[in-house]
Amino acid sequence: MSSLLKKDVAWDWRPEHQDAFEAVKKSLASAPVLMLPNTSRPFHVVCDASNFAIGCAVMQFDDEGCERVVSYQSRQMKLAERNYPIHDKELLAMRYALIKFRVYLLGEQTFAVYTDASLRTVIKRPHLSQRMARWLSFFAEYNFVVHYKPGKINILADTLSRRPDYDPRRLTRYQGAPDNDDGDEDCAVCMELGINPTVLSPVLPLRQRITDAYDDDAFYAGIIRYLRDPTADALATLTRPTRDTITRYDLDGDLLTYAIDTIDTPRVIPADDGLRARLVHEYHDPPAGGHLGREKTFATISRDFFWPRMYKWIRKWVRSCGGCQRVKPAASKQAPLRPLPVATSAWRSISMDFIFGLPRDAHGRTGILVFVDRFSKMVHLAPVAAEVIADASAELFLDLVFQHGLPESIVSDRDPRFTSAFWTRLVALLGTRLLMSTAAHPETDGQKERVNRVLEDVLHSYATSFPSWSSFLPMAEFALNNATHASTGLAPFFVNNARHPRVPALIAVRRSDPPAVSTLGGGGRAPTPQSVQSSSDPPSDELHQETAAKVHVVEGHALRGVAAPATPPSRHALCA
């Protein structure tokens, strides 16, 4: 409704305005119970600012020591205020809080204001802007102390300043993004990243989009000119740091590549935020991406593409992804009870488990049978019915695991489905040993429990995008197997096949002419016989170090505060 109150705006009362008006009346009639202010106790204020709104709250501790809210406040920024620098926006939020809560705070001996870290020293600067100088006289009326409160725990004020209904540009992340009903596509993500959501064109192919962006980037355009005409004059136009690293750059047709090492030569992406958003979306948001975390997303994108400060860019994208924030729980540190012996080769030892409680699909299936190779961390998934029996489990085991050879050992829990007479007889005929978890301590097989949690997060991320979860299962399996694993530093697909799989973005930037030499890889380089041999005998020592660094057991009690793990081995060790 506030849009109708702007200057020179015609009055046009629409159904959405009526709905907003009814919502206001309903909120006034059923407001949440707030704490009555107690003047004998100190107040404290939390405030925050985003790119389009400010929010704040005044709070007190009750008799039980719990933090309670006395009053909330928030509003949209005016057009001029949206152009303020970040320090002034945070200062604007603090000023707004002091104005709104003046009746509580004026005359208080000392109260705390929790806000951005930069405001602790901003008023002590030797040179103040005219705006800050005007506001200092207002702040002088109050006796307060500014404390820094990180955004991840300043949830209340952060939420108030990022209300979706305050966002003036509620568009999708960019043109050409797939349409869906998911709120993840709101433009708040673009604003946090400083991305113009209208800069991308769905018409241009990705390769042409990259080459056109080179012309608008003076830095990379100069490098391309030198590589096409390596003269002394062209080299002199480059900066000194660029000249020192010019040997790392090369041309792949009309695309610029950057040699990080002797193996990886990813394509260089110019300074085009819209183009970078398109690539990150392609690797992170679609079903084959799996909405995985920043580390796995960065490792996957960096195989094929490169731009400066890419990790920070991807970290900000993942941190602001609405789907990830909704479905992924906060991680808690918990050491395993007892580590299982580290596997020494791929598919020699596997773990398996069921996930049940899923919605019934068209075939009446409500569970997933999960197979995990304990060495490469590769995952195979199969939908199953709730009343699955040992016969069906055995058939799925042979269909999915036998293609890799028969394992020597199987790690399972004490589920009746695994301990049935038929299952025990089957594994005996296959020559396997059924390793059982320690009673009442499922942490023994923590690897498969962790896989189950990641799989459930991935399924939650796309719950509304598919008619049933079982139709999405192959893409979830691909996303997990294409992601770099923390303990090995390698993707399970690479450990098993000595190459990375082809993904849509990589195919979109391929050259139109066929390569001169056929390779086994996804458009990269052919693995040598040594690399193929190495892929079946990877870093067992590093896995032992990783396990040893995480395990601390004292009289059967798992210690909290796990020691820092050893540095994971580089995937390039496989091709050494």
Coordinates of C-alpha atoms in Angstrom, one line a residue:
M1 CA 0.0 0.0 0.0
S2 CA 2.9 2.4 0.6
S3 CA 3.5 2.6 -3.2
L4 CA 0.1 4.4 -3.5
L5 CA 1.3 7.1 -1.1
K6 CA 4.2 8.2 -3.3
K7 CA 4.2 11.6 -5.0
D8 CA 2.6 11.8 -8.4
V9 CA 1.2 8.3 -8.2
A10 CA -2.4 7.7 -9.4
W11 CA -4.7 6.2 -6.9
D12 CA -5.5 2.7 -8.2
W13 CA -6.8 0.4 -5.5
R14 CA -6.4 -3.2 -6.6
P15 CA -7.1 -6.6 -5.1
E16 CA -3.5 -7.0 -3.8
H17 CA -3.9 -3.6 -2.0
Q18 CA -7.1 -4.9 -0.4
D19 CA -5.4 -8.1 0.7
A20 CA -2.6 -6.1 2.2
F21 CA -5.1 -3.9 4.1
E22 CA -6.9 -7.0 5.4
A23 CA -3.6 -8.5 6.5
V24 CA -2.8 -5.3 8.4
K25 CA -6.2 -5.4 10.2
K26 CA -5.7 -9.1 11.0
S27 CA -2.2 -8.5 12.4
L28 CA -3.5 -5.7 14.6
A29 CA -6.2 -7.9 16.0
S30 CA -3.9 -10.9 16.6
A31 CA -0.5 -9.4 17.2
P32 CA 2.1 -11.7 18.8
V33 CA 2.5 -11.3 22.6
L34 CA 5.3 -8.9 23.4
M35 CA 6.9 -8.3 26.7
L36 CA 5.8 -5.3 28.7
P37 CA 8.7 -2.9 29.2
N38 CA 10.3 -3.0 32.7
T39 CA 12.1 0.3 33.4
S40 CA 14.0 -1.3 36.2
R41 CA 16.0 -3.5 33.7
P42 CA 18.3 -2.4 31.0
F43 CA 17.2 -2.3 27.4
H44 CA 19.2 -3.3 24.4
V45 CA 18.6 -2.7 20.7
V46 CA 19.3 -4.8 17.6
C47 CA 19.3 -3.2 14.1
D48 CA 20.3 -4.1 10.6
A49 CA 20.1 -2.7 7.1
S50 CA 19.9 -4.4 3.7
N51 CA 19.9 -2.8 0.2
F52 CA 16.2 -1.9 0.3
A53 CA 15.0 -1.9 4.0
I54 CA 16.0 -1.3 7.6
G55 CA 14.8 -3.2 10.7
C56 CA 15.2 -3.0 14.4
A57 CA 13.8 -4.2 17.8
V58 CA 14.1 -3.2 21.4
M59 CA 14.5 -6.1 23.8
Q60 CA 14.9 -7.1 27.5
F61 CA 15.6 -10.2 29.5
D62 CA 12.6 -11.6 31.5
D63 CA 12.6 -13.2 35.0
E64 CA 13.9 -16.5 33.6
G65 CA 16.8 -14.9 31.7
C66 CA 15.2 -15.3 28.3
E67 CA 15.5 -12.6 25.7
R68 CA 12.1 -11.1 24.9
V69 CA 11.0 -8.5 22.4
V70 CA 9.4 -5.3 23.6
S71 CA 8.8 -3.8 20.1
Y72 CA 9.6 -4.4 16.4
Q73 CA 10.0 -1.8 13.7
S74 CA 11.0 -1.9 10.0
R75 CA 10.4 0.1 6.9
Q76 CA 11.5 0.4 3.2
M77 CA 14.3 2.7 2.3
K78 CA 13.5 5.8 0.2
L79 CA 15.1 6.0 -3.3
A80 CA 17.8 8.4 -2.1
E81 CA 18.6 6.2 0.9
R82 CA 19.2 3.2 -1.3
N83 CA 22.2 5.0 -2.7
Y84 CA 23.8 5.5 0.7
P85 CA 27.1 3.7 1.3
I86 CA 26.9 0.6 3.5
H87 CA 28.1 2.5 6.6
D88 CA 25.5 5.1 6.2
K89 CA 22.8 2.5 5.7
E90 CA 23.7 0.8 9.0
L91 CA 23.9 4.2 10.7
L92 CA 20.4 5.0 9.3
A93 CA 19.1 1.8 10.8
M94 CA 20.5 2.7 14.2
R95 CA 19.1 6.3 14.0
Y96 CA 15.7 4.9 13.0
A97 CA 15.8 2.6 16.1
L98 CA 16.6 5.4 18.5
I99 CA 13.8 7.5 17.0
K100 CA 11.2 4.7 17.2
F101 CA 12.2 3.6 20.7
R102 CA 12.9 7.0 22.1
V103 CA 10.2 6.6 24.8
Y104 CA 12.2 3.6 26.2
L105 CA 15.8 4.7 25.6
L106 CA 15.9 8.5 26.2
G107 CA 17.2 9.0 29.8
E108 CA 18.5 5.5 30.2
Q109 CA 21.9 5.3 32.0
T110 CA 23.6 3.0 29.4
F111 CA 22.1 0.6 26.9
A112 CA 23.6 -1.5 24.2
V113 CA 23.1 -1.3 20.5
Y114 CA 24.0 -4.4 18.5
T115 CA 24.7 -3.7 14.8
D116 CA 27.4 -3.9 12.1
A117 CA 31.1 -4.0 13.2
S118 CA 31.9 -0.9 11.2
L119 CA 29.8 1.3 13.4
R120 CA 32.0 0.8 16.4
T121 CA 34.6 3.2 15.0
V122 CA 32.7 5.2 12.4
I123 CA 32.0 8.2 14.7
K124 CA 35.7 8.3 15.7
R125 CA 36.9 9.0 12.1
P126 CA 38.8 12.2 11.6
H127 CA 36.8 13.1 8.5
L128 CA 33.0 12.7 8.7
S129 CA 30.5 13.2 5.9
Q130 CA 28.0 16.0 6.3
R131 CA 25.2 13.5 6.9
M132 CA 27.1 11.8 9.7
A133 CA 28.0 15.2 11.2
R134 CA 24.3 16.1 11.3
W135 CA 23.4 12.8 12.9
L136 CA 26.0 13.1 15.6
S137 CA 24.1 15.8 17.4
F138 CA 21.1 13.5 17.5
F139 CA 23.1 10.5 18.8
A140 CA 24.6 12.7 21.6
E141 CA 21.2 12.7 23.3
Y142 CA 21.5 9.0 24.1
N143 CA 24.0 7.2 26.3
F144 CA 24.6 3.9 24.4
V145 CA 27.5 1.5 23.6
V146 CA 27.8 -0.1 20.2
H147 CA 28.5 -3.8 20.1
Y148 CA 29.1 -6.0 17.0
K149 CA 26.7 -8.8 16.4
P150 CA 27.4 -11.2 13.5
G151 CA 24.7 -11.5 10.9
K152 CA 24.3 -15.3 11.5
I153 CA 23.1 -14.7 15.1
N154 CA 21.5 -11.3 14.5
I155 CA 18.6 -13.2 13.0
L156 CA 15.8 -10.9 14.2
A157 CA 17.0 -7.6 12.8
D158 CA 18.3 -9.3 9.7
T159 CA 14.9 -10.8 9.0
L160 CA 13.1 -7.5 9.5
S161 CA 15.4 -5.7 7.0
R162 CA 15.0 -8.4 4.3
R163 CA 11.3 -8.8 4.2
P164 CA 10.3 -10.0 0.7
D165 CA 7.4 -7.6 0.5
Y166 CA 9.8 -4.7 0.9
D167 CA 11.9 -5.8 -2.1
P168 CA 11.3 -3.4 -5.0
R169 CA 12.6 -5.7 -7.6
R170 CA 11.0 -9.1 -7.0
L171 CA 12.2 -10.7 -10.3
T172 CA 13.9 -14.0 -11.1
R173 CA 17.7 -14.1 -10.8
Y174 CA 18.2 -13.5 -14.4
Q175 CA 16.4 -13.7 -17.7
G176 CA 16.3 -17.2 -19.1
A177 CA 16.2 -18.9 -15.6
P178 CA 13.7 -21.7 -15.5
D179 CA 10.3 -20.6 -14.3
N180 CA 9.0 -22.2 -11.1
D181 CA 7.0 -21.4 -8.1
D182 CA 9.9 -21.5 -5.7
G183 CA 10.7 -18.4 -3.7
D184 CA 14.4 -19.0 -4.3
E185 CA 14.2 -17.0 -7.5
D186 CA 13.4 -13.7 -5.8
C187 CA 15.7 -10.9 -6.7
A188 CA 16.9 -10.4 -3.2
V189 CA 19.7 -12.8 -4.0
C190 CA 20.7 -10.7 -7.0
M191 CA 20.7 -7.5 -4.9
E192 CA 22.9 -9.1 -2.3
L193 CA 25.4 -10.0 -5.0
G194 CA 25.1 -6.7 -6.8
I195 CA 23.7 -8.3 -9.9
N196 CA 21.4 -6.6 -12.4
P197 CA 18.8 -9.3 -13.0
T198 CA 18.0 -8.0 -16.5
V199 CA 21.4 -8.1 -18.1
L200 CA 21.3 -11.7 -19.3
S201 CA 19.8 -12.6 -22.6
P202 CA 18.3 -16.1 -23.1
V203 CA 18.9 -15.8 -26.8
L204 CA 22.7 -15.9 -27.0
P205 CA 24.5 -19.3 -26.6
L206 CA 26.8 -19.5 -23.6
R207 CA 30.0 -19.5 -25.6
Q208 CA 29.0 -16.5 -27.6
R209 CA 27.9 -14.7 -24.4
I210 CA 31.4 -15.2 -23.0
T211 CA 33.2 -14.1 -26.1
D212 CA 31.1 -11.0 -26.3
A213 CA 31.7 -10.1 -22.7
Y214 CA 35.5 -10.2 -23.4
D215 CA 35.1 -7.1 -25.5
D216 CA 33.6 -5.2 -22.6
D217 CA 36.4 -6.2 -20.2
A218 CA 39.5 -4.1 -20.8
F219 CA 41.8 -6.4 -18.7
Y220 CA 41.0 -9.7 -20.6
A221 CA 40.7 -7.9 -23.9
G222 CA 44.3 -6.8 -23.7
I223 CA 45.5 -10.3 -22.9
I224 CA 43.6 -11.7 -25.9
R225 CA 45.1 -9.1 -28.2
Y226 CA 48.6 -10.1 -27.0
L227 CA 47.9 -13.8 -27.4
R228 CA 46.7 -13.3 -31.0
D229 CA 49.6 -10.9 -31.8
P230 CA 52.4 -11.5 -29.3
T231 CA 54.4 -8.4 -30.0
A232 CA 56.5 -6.2 -27.6
D233 CA 54.0 -3.3 -28.1
A234 CA 51.1 -5.5 -27.1
L235 CA 52.9 -6.8 -24.1
A236 CA 53.8 -3.3 -23.0
T237 CA 50.1 -2.4 -22.7
L238 CA 49.6 -5.0 -20.0
T239 CA 50.2 -4.3 -16.3
R240 CA 53.3 -5.7 -14.7
P241 CA 51.5 -8.4 -12.6
T242 CA 49.8 -9.5 -15.8
R243 CA 53.0 -9.7 -17.7
D244 CA 54.5 -11.9 -14.9
T245 CA 51.6 -14.4 -15.3
I246 CA 51.0 -14.1 -19.1
T247 CA 52.3 -17.6 -19.7
R248 CA 49.4 -19.1 -17.8
Y249 CA 46.9 -17.7 -20.3
D250 CA 46.1 -19.4 -23.6
L251 CA 43.4 -19.4 -26.3
D252 CA 41.0 -22.2 -26.9
G253 CA 39.5 -21.0 -30.1
D254 CA 37.8 -17.8 -29.1
L255 CA 37.8 -18.5 -25.4
L256 CA 40.5 -17.5 -22.9
T257 CA 41.9 -20.2 -20.6
Y258 CA 44.0 -19.9 -17.5
A259 CA 46.4 -22.7 -16.5
I260 CA 46.2 -23.2 -12.8
D261 CA 48.5 -26.2 -13.0
T262 CA 49.6 -28.7 -15.6
I263 CA 46.2 -30.4 -15.6
D264 CA 43.5 -27.9 -15.1
T265 CA 43.0 -25.2 -17.8
P266 CA 39.5 -23.7 -17.0
R267 CA 37.9 -21.1 -19.2
V268 CA 38.2 -17.5 -18.0
I269 CA 34.9 -15.7 -17.3
P270 CA 35.2 -11.9 -17.7
A271 CA 33.9 -9.3 -15.3
D272 CA 30.2 -9.8 -16.1
D273 CA 28.1 -10.4 -13.0
G274 CA 25.1 -11.6 -15.0
L275 CA 27.2 -14.1 -16.8
R276 CA 28.8 -15.4 -13.6
A277 CA 25.3 -15.7 -12.0
R278 CA 24.2 -17.7 -15.0
L279 CA 27.1 -20.2 -14.5
V280 CA 26.7 -20.5 -10.7
H281 CA 23.0 -21.0 -11.1
E282 CA 23.7 -23.8 -13.7
Y283 CA 26.0 -25.6 -11.4
H284 CA 24.2 -25.1 -8.1
D285 CA 20.4 -24.7 -8.5
P286 CA 19.2 -27.3 -11.2
P287 CA 18.5 -30.8 -10.0
A288 CA 21.8 -32.1 -11.3
G289 CA 23.5 -29.5 -9.1
G290 CA 21.8 -30.6 -6.0
H291 CA 21.9 -27.3 -4.1
L292 CA 25.1 -28.4 -2.5
G293 CA 27.3 -26.3 -0.2
R294 CA 29.9 -23.7 -1.1
E295 CA 32.9 -26.0 -1.0
K296 CA 31.4 -28.6 -3.3
T297 CA 29.9 -26.0 -5.6
F298 CA 33.3 -24.2 -5.9
A299 CA 35.2 -27.4 -6.5
T300 CA 32.8 -28.3 -9.3
I301 CA 32.8 -24.9 -11.1
S302 CA 36.5 -24.4 -10.7
R303 CA 37.2 -27.5 -12.8
D304 CA 35.7 -25.8 -15.9
F305 CA 35.7 -22.0 -15.3
F306 CA 37.8 -19.3 -13.5
W307 CA 37.5 -15.7 -12.5
P308 CA 39.2 -13.7 -9.7
R309 CA 37.8 -14.1 -6.2
M310 CA 35.5 -16.8 -7.4
Y311 CA 35.3 -18.6 -4.0
K312 CA 34.0 -15.5 -2.3
W313 CA 31.5 -14.9 -5.1
I314 CA 30.1 -18.5 -4.8
R315 CA 30.1 -18.4 -1.0
K316 CA 27.9 -15.3 -1.1
W317 CA 25.6 -17.0 -3.7
V318 CA 25.1 -20.2 -1.6
R319 CA 24.7 -18.2 1.6
S320 CA 21.9 -16.2 0.1
C321 CA 20.2 -19.2 -1.6
G322 CA 16.7 -19.4 -0.2
G323 CA 16.3 -23.1 -0.9
C324 CA 19.5 -24.0 1.0
Q325 CA 18.6 -21.8 4.0
R326 CA 15.2 -23.5 4.3
V327 CA 16.1 -27.1 4.1
K328 CA 19.6 -27.4 5.5
P329 CA 20.0 -27.7 9.3
A330 CA 22.9 -26.0 11.1
A331 CA 25.9 -28.3 11.5
S332 CA 26.8 -29.6 14.9
K333 CA 30.2 -31.0 15.8
Q334 CA 30.0 -34.6 17.0
A335 CA 32.9 -37.0 16.8
P336 CA 32.2 -40.6 15.7
L337 CA 32.3 -43.4 18.4
R338 CA 34.7 -45.7 16.6
P339 CA 36.1 -45.5 13.1
L340 CA 35.7 -48.3 10.7
P341 CA 38.9 -49.6 8.9
V342 CA 39.7 -47.4 5.9
A343 CA 39.0 -49.1 2.6
T344 CA 42.0 -49.6 0.4
S345 CA 40.4 -49.7 -3.1
A346 CA 37.1 -48.8 -4.8
W347 CA 34.1 -51.0 -4.1
R348 CA 36.0 -53.3 -1.8
S349 CA 33.9 -52.3 1.1
I350 CA 30.4 -50.7 0.9
S351 CA 27.9 -49.5 3.4
M352 CA 24.1 -49.6 2.9
D353 CA 21.0 -48.3 4.6
F354 CA 17.4 -47.5 4.1
I355 CA 15.7 -44.1 4.2
F356 CA 11.9 -44.3 4.9
G357 CA 9.1 -41.9 5.6
L358 CA 9.0 -40.3 2.2
P359 CA 5.7 -39.5 0.4
R360 CA 4.2 -42.4 -1.6
D361 CA 5.1 -42.2 -5.3
A362 CA 3.0 -43.5 -8.2
H363 CA 4.4 -47.1 -7.6
G364 CA 3.7 -47.0 -3.9
R365 CA 7.3 -46.7 -2.9
T366 CA 8.1 -44.7 0.3
G367 CA 11.8 -45.4 0.9
I368 CA 15.3 -45.4 -0.7
L369 CA 18.0 -48.0 -0.5
V370 CA 21.4 -46.3 -0.3
F371 CA 24.7 -48.0 -1.3
V372 CA 27.9 -46.1 -0.6
D373 CA 31.4 -47.2 -1.6
R374 CA 33.5 -46.5 1.5
F375 CA 36.6 -45.7 -0.6
S376 CA 35.5 -43.5 -3.5
K377 CA 32.3 -42.3 -1.7
M378 CA 30.3 -43.1 -4.8
V379 CA 26.6 -43.4 -4.1
H380 CA 23.9 -45.6 -5.8
L381 CA 20.2 -45.0 -4.9
A382 CA 17.1 -47.2 -5.5
P383 CA 13.5 -46.4 -4.6
V384 CA 11.9 -49.2 -2.5
A385 CA 8.5 -49.9 -0.9
A386 CA 8.0 -49.8 2.8
E387 CA 7.5 -53.5 3.0
V388 CA 10.7 -54.3 1.1
I389 CA 11.9 -57.9 1.7
A390 CA 15.3 -59.4 1.6
D391 CA 14.7 -60.8 -1.9
A392 CA 14.1 -57.4 -3.4
S393 CA 17.1 -56.0 -1.5
A394 CA 19.3 -58.7 -2.9
E395 CA 18.2 -58.0 -6.5
L396 CA 18.9 -54.3 -6.1
F397 CA 22.3 -55.1 -4.6
L398 CA 23.2 -57.3 -7.6
D399 CA 21.8 -54.8 -10.1
L400 CA 23.7 -51.7 -8.7
V401 CA 26.8 -53.0 -7.0
F402 CA 27.7 -56.0 -9.1
Q403 CA 28.7 -53.7 -12.0
H404 CA 31.7 -52.7 -9.8
G405 CA 32.5 -56.2 -8.7
L406 CA 31.5 -57.9 -5.5
P407 CA 32.6 -56.2 -2.3
E408 CA 34.5 -58.1 0.4
S409 CA 32.6 -56.5 3.3
I410 CA 29.2 -54.8 3.8
V411 CA 28.6 -52.4 6.6
S412 CA 24.9 -52.3 7.7
D413 CA 22.9 -51.6 10.8
R414 CA 20.7 -54.0 12.8
D415 CA 17.6 -53.4 10.6
P416 CA 15.5 -56.6 10.3
R417 CA 15.7 -56.3 6.5
F418 CA 19.4 -56.9 6.7
T419 CA 19.4 -59.6 9.3
S420 CA 16.8 -61.9 7.7
A421 CA 17.9 -65.5 7.1
F422 CA 17.7 -65.0 3.3
W423 CA 20.0 -62.0 3.4
T424 CA 22.5 -63.6 5.6
R425 CA 22.5 -66.7 3.4
L426 CA 22.9 -64.5 0.3
V427 CA 26.0 -62.7 1.6
A428 CA 27.4 -66.0 2.8
L429 CA 27.2 -67.4 -0.7
L430 CA 28.8 -64.3 -2.1
G431 CA 31.7 -64.7 0.3
T432 CA 31.1 -61.4 2.1
R433 CA 31.2 -60.6 5.8
L434 CA 28.2 -58.8 7.3
L435 CA 29.7 -56.1 9.6
M436 CA 27.3 -54.9 12.2
S437 CA 27.1 -51.6 13.9
T438 CA 27.7 -51.3 17.7
A439 CA 24.4 -51.6 19.5
A440 CA 22.7 -48.3 20.3
H441 CA 25.6 -46.4 18.7
P442 CA 24.8 -45.6 15.0
E443 CA 27.8 -43.3 14.8
T444 CA 29.9 -46.3 14.0
D445 CA 28.6 -46.2 10.5
G446 CA 28.7 -42.4 10.4
Q447 CA 29.5 -42.2 6.7
K448 CA 26.2 -43.6 5.5
E449 CA 24.3 -41.5 8.1
R450 CA 26.0 -38.4 6.7
V451 CA 25.1 -39.4 3.1
N452 CA 21.5 -39.9 4.2
R453 CA 21.4 -36.4 5.6
V454 CA 22.9 -34.8 2.5
L455 CA 20.5 -36.8 0.3
E456 CA 17.5 -35.7 2.4
D457 CA 18.6 -32.1 2.0
V458 CA 18.9 -32.5 -1.7
L459 CA 15.4 -34.0 -1.9
H460 CA 13.9 -31.2 0.2
S461 CA 15.4 -28.6 -2.1
Y462 CA 13.5 -29.9 -5.1
A463 CA 10.3 -31.2 -3.4
T464 CA 8.1 -28.9 -5.4
S465 CA 9.9 -29.2 -8.8
F466 CA 9.1 -32.8 -9.6
P467 CA 5.8 -34.8 -9.6
S468 CA 7.5 -37.4 -7.3
W469 CA 10.8 -37.7 -5.5
S470 CA 11.6 -41.0 -7.2
S471 CA 11.7 -39.3 -10.6
F472 CA 14.4 -36.9 -9.3
L473 CA 16.5 -39.7 -7.7
P474 CA 18.9 -40.2 -10.7
M475 CA 19.8 -36.5 -10.8
A476 CA 20.3 -36.5 -7.0
E477 CA 22.7 -39.5 -7.4
F478 CA 24.6 -37.6 -10.2
A479 CA 24.9 -34.5 -8.0
L480 CA 26.4 -36.4 -5.1
N481 CA 28.8 -38.4 -7.3
N482 CA 30.0 -35.2 -9.1
A483 CA 30.7 -33.3 -5.9
T484 CA 34.2 -33.2 -4.5
H485 CA 34.3 -35.1 -1.2
A486 CA 36.0 -33.4 1.7
S487 CA 38.0 -36.5 2.9
T488 CA 39.6 -37.3 -0.4
G489 CA 39.6 -34.0 -2.2
L490 CA 38.2 -35.8 -5.3
A491 CA 34.8 -36.4 -6.8
P492 CA 33.6 -40.0 -6.6
F493 CA 33.0 -40.1 -10.3
F494 CA 36.6 -39.1 -11.0
V495 CA 38.0 -41.7 -8.6
N496 CA 36.1 -44.5 -10.4
N497 CA 36.5 -43.3 -14.0
A498 CA 39.6 -41.1 -14.0
R499 CA 37.7 -38.3 -15.6
H500 CA 34.9 -35.8 -14.7
P501 CA 31.5 -36.1 -16.2
R502 CA 30.2 -33.8 -18.9
V503 CA 27.7 -31.2 -17.6
P504 CA 25.4 -28.9 -19.6
A505 CA 27.5 -25.7 -19.1
L506 CA 30.6 -27.5 -20.3
I507 CA 28.9 -28.8 -23.5
A508 CA 27.5 -25.3 -24.1
V509 CA 31.0 -23.8 -24.4
R510 CA 32.5 -26.5 -26.5
R511 CA 33.9 -25.7 -29.9
S512 CA 31.8 -26.4 -33.0
D513 CA 34.7 -28.3 -34.7
P514 CA 35.5 -31.8 -33.4
P515 CA 38.7 -32.2 -31.3
A516 CA 41.8 -33.5 -33.1
V517 CA 42.3 -36.3 -30.6
S518 CA 39.6 -38.4 -29.2
T519 CA 39.7 -38.5 -25.4
L520 CA 37.9 -40.4 -22.6
G521 CA 37.3 -37.2 -20.7
G522 CA 34.5 -34.7 -20.8
G523 CA 36.2 -32.4 -23.3
G524 CA 39.5 -32.1 -21.4
R525 CA 42.5 -34.3 -21.8
A526 CA 42.9 -38.0 -22.1
P527 CA 44.1 -39.8 -18.9
T528 CA 47.4 -41.5 -19.2
P529 CA 47.7 -45.2 -18.3
Q530 CA 49.4 -44.2 -15.1
S531 CA 46.5 -42.0 -14.2
V532 CA 44.0 -44.8 -14.8
Q533 CA 46.1 -47.1 -12.7
S534 CA 46.3 -44.5 -10.0
S535 CA 42.5 -44.0 -10.0
S536 CA 42.1 -47.5 -8.6
D537 CA 44.8 -47.0 -6.0
P538 CA 44.3 -43.5 -4.5
P539 CA 45.4 -41.9 -1.3
S540 CA 44.8 -44.5 1.3
D541 CA 47.3 -42.9 3.6
E542 CA 45.5 -39.6 3.4
L543 CA 42.2 -41.3 4.3
H544 CA 43.9 -42.9 7.3
Q545 CA 45.2 -39.4 8.4
E546 CA 41.7 -37.9 7.9
T547 CA 40.1 -40.6 10.0
A548 CA 42.7 -40.4 12.8
A549 CA 42.5 -36.7 13.0
K550 CA 38.7 -36.8 13.6
V551 CA 38.6 -39.6 16.2
H552 CA 39.1 -39.1 19.9
V553 CA 37.6 -41.9 22.1
V554 CA 38.0 -41.9 25.9
E555 CA 36.3 -44.8 27.7
G556 CA 33.6 -45.0 25.1
H557 CA 32.7 -41.3 25.2
A558 CA 33.0 -39.3 22.0
L559 CA 34.9 -36.0 22.5
R560 CA 33.6 -32.8 21.2
G561 CA 36.0 -30.4 19.5
V562 CA 37.5 -32.6 16.8
A563 CA 41.1 -31.9 15.9
A564 CA 41.7 -30.2 12.5
P565 CA 41.9 -32.9 9.8
A566 CA 44.9 -33.3 7.6
T567 CA 45.0 -31.4 4.3
P568 CA 43.0 -33.5 1.8
P569 CA 45.1 -34.9 -1.1
S570 CA 44.9 -33.1 -4.4
R571 CA 43.0 -34.8 -7.1
H572 CA 46.0 -34.2 -9.3
A573 CA 47.8 -36.9 -7.4
L574 CA 45.8 -39.4 -9.4
C575 CA 47.4 -38.2 -12.7
A576 CA 50.9 -37.7 -11.4

